[in-house]
Coordinates of C-alpha atoms in Angstrom, one line a residue:
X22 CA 94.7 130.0 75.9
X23 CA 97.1 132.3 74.2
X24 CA 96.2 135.4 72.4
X25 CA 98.0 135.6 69.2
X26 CA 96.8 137.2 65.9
X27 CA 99.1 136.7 62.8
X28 CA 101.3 140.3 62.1
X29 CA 100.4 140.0 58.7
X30 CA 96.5 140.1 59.3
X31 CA 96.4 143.8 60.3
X32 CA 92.2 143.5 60.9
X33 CA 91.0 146.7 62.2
X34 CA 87.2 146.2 62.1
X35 CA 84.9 142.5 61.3
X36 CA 81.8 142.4 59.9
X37 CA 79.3 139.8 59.4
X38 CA 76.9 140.1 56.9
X39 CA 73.5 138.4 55.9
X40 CA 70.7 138.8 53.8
X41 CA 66.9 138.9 54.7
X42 CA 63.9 138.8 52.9
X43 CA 61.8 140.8 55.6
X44 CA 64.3 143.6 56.0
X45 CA 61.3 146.1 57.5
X46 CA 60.5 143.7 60.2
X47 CA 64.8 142.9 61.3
X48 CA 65.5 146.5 61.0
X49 CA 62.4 147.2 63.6
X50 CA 63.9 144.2 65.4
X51 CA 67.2 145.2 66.2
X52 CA 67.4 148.7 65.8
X53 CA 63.8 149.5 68.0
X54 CA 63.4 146.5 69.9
X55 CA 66.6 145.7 70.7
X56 CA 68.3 149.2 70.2
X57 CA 71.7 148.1 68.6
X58 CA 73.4 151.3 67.0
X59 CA 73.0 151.5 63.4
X60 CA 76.0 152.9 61.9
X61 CA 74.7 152.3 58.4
X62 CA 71.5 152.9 56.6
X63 CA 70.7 152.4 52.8
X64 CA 67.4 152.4 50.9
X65 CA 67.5 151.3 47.3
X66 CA 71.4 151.7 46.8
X67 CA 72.2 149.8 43.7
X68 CA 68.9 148.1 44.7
X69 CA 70.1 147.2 47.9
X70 CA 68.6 148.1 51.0
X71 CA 71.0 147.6 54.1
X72 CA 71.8 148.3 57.6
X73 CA 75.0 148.1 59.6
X74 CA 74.7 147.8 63.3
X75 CA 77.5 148.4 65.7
X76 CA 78.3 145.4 68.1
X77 CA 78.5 147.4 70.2
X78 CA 80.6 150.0 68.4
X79 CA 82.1 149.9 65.3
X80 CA 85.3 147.4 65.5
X81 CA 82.5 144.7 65.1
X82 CA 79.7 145.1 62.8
X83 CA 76.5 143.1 61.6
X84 CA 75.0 143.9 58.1
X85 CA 71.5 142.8 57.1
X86 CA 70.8 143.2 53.1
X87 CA 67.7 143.1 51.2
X88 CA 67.9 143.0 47.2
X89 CA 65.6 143.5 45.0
X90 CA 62.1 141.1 45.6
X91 CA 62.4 139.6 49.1
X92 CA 63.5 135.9 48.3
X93 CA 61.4 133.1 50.4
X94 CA 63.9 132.2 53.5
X95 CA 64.3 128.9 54.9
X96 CA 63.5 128.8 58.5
X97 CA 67.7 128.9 59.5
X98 CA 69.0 126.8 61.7
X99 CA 69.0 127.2 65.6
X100 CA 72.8 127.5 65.6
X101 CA 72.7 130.5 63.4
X102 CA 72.8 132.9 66.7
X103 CA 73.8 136.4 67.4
X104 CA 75.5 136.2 71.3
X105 CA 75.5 139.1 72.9
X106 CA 77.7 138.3 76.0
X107 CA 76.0 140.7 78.7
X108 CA 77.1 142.2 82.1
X109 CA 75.4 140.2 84.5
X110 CA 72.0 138.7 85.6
X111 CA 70.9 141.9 85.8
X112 CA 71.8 143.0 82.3
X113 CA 70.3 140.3 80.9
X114 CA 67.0 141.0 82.5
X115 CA 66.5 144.5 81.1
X116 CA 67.1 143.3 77.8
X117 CA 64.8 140.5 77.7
X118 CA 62.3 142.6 79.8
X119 CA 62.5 145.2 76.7
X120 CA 62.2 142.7 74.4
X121 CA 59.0 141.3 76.1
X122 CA 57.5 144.4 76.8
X123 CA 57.8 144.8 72.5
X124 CA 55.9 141.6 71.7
X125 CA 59.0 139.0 71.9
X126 CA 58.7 135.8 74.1
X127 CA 61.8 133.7 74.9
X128 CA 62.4 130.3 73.3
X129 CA 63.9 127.8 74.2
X130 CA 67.0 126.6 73.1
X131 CA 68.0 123.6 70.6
X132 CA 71.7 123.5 72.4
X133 CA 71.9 123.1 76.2
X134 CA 75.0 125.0 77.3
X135 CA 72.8 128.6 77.0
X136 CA 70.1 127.7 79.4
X137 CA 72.8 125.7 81.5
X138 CA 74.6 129.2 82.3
X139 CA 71.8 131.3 82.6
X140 CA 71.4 132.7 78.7
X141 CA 68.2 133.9 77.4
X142 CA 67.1 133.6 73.9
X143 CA 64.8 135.3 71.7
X144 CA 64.2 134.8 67.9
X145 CA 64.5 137.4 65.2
X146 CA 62.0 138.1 62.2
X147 CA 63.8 135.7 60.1
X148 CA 64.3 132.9 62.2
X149 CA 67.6 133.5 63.9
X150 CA 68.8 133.2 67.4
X151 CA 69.5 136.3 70.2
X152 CA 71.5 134.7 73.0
X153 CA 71.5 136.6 75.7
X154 CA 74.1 135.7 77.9
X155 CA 75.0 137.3 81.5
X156 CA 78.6 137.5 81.4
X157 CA 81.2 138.2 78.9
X158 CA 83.1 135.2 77.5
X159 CA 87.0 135.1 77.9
X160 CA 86.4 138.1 80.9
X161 CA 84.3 136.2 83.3
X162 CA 83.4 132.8 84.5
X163 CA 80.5 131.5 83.2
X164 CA 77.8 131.3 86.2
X165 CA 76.9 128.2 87.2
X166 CA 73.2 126.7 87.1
X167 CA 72.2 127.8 90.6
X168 CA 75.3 128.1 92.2
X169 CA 76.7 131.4 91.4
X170 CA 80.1 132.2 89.7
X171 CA 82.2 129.0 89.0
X172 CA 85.4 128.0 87.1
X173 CA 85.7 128.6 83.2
X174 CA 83.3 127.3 81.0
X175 CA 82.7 125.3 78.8
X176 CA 83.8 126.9 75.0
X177 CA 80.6 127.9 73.1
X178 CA 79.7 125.1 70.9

């Protein structure tokens, strides 16, 4: 597959944005537990609280928000995932050994591909998928179920 981004769309950072109603607990999540880089920090501006983490630098960003009193979430979806696309088996295992080691046991997954190339997941305070994945999609194969390295894979459903 071809790389091509439109000249007009001159992009020079993304970022995805959600709200949470337990803002505490997903900041402690991602920023302690998981250690992403927070770029961004805001108590009470306009009556927003807010984060911006750095995935993994700045070019790619997720925001949580909290406004005002914490509205009731639904338990989200199993698709709604953040995939961190890791270096390796290895890589993989110090993260979800950290995350263990701070309280947070894998769960399964609704969606067969991540278990089928080796992912790990782990759910956040809110509900959402962390796919951890040992190798980086559109730079490595995929690795196979027990049989190492193998051809591309499948695209992420």
């Amino acid at each position: 597959m071809t790389e091509i981004w439109p000249e007009h769309l001159l992009v020079g950072a993304v970022r995805f944005a959600r709200p949470t109603g337990r803002f505490d607990d997903v900041l402690a999540f991602y920023r302690d537990d998981l250690c992403l880089p927070v770029i961004a920090l805001w108590r009470d501006h306009d009556g927003y609280d807010g984060v911006v983490f750095g995935l993994p630098g700045t070019a790619v960003q997720m925001e949580i928000t909290q406004h005002g009193t914490p509205p009731s979430v639904p338990e989200p979806n199993p698709e709604n995932q953040l995939v961190l696309y890791l270096r390796g088996p290895g890589a993989r295992d110090a993260v979800a050994a950290r995350l263990a080691e701070r309280g947070h046991q894998p769960v399964e997954a609704a969606n067969p591909y991540w278990p089928r190339y080796g992912a790990v997941l782990f759910k956040d305070p809110d509900g959402w998928m962390v796919v951890l994945a040992p190798w980086v999609f559109g730079q490595e194969p995929a690795p196979g179920p027990s049989l190492g390295p193998v051809g591309p894979p499948d695209p992420p459903p």
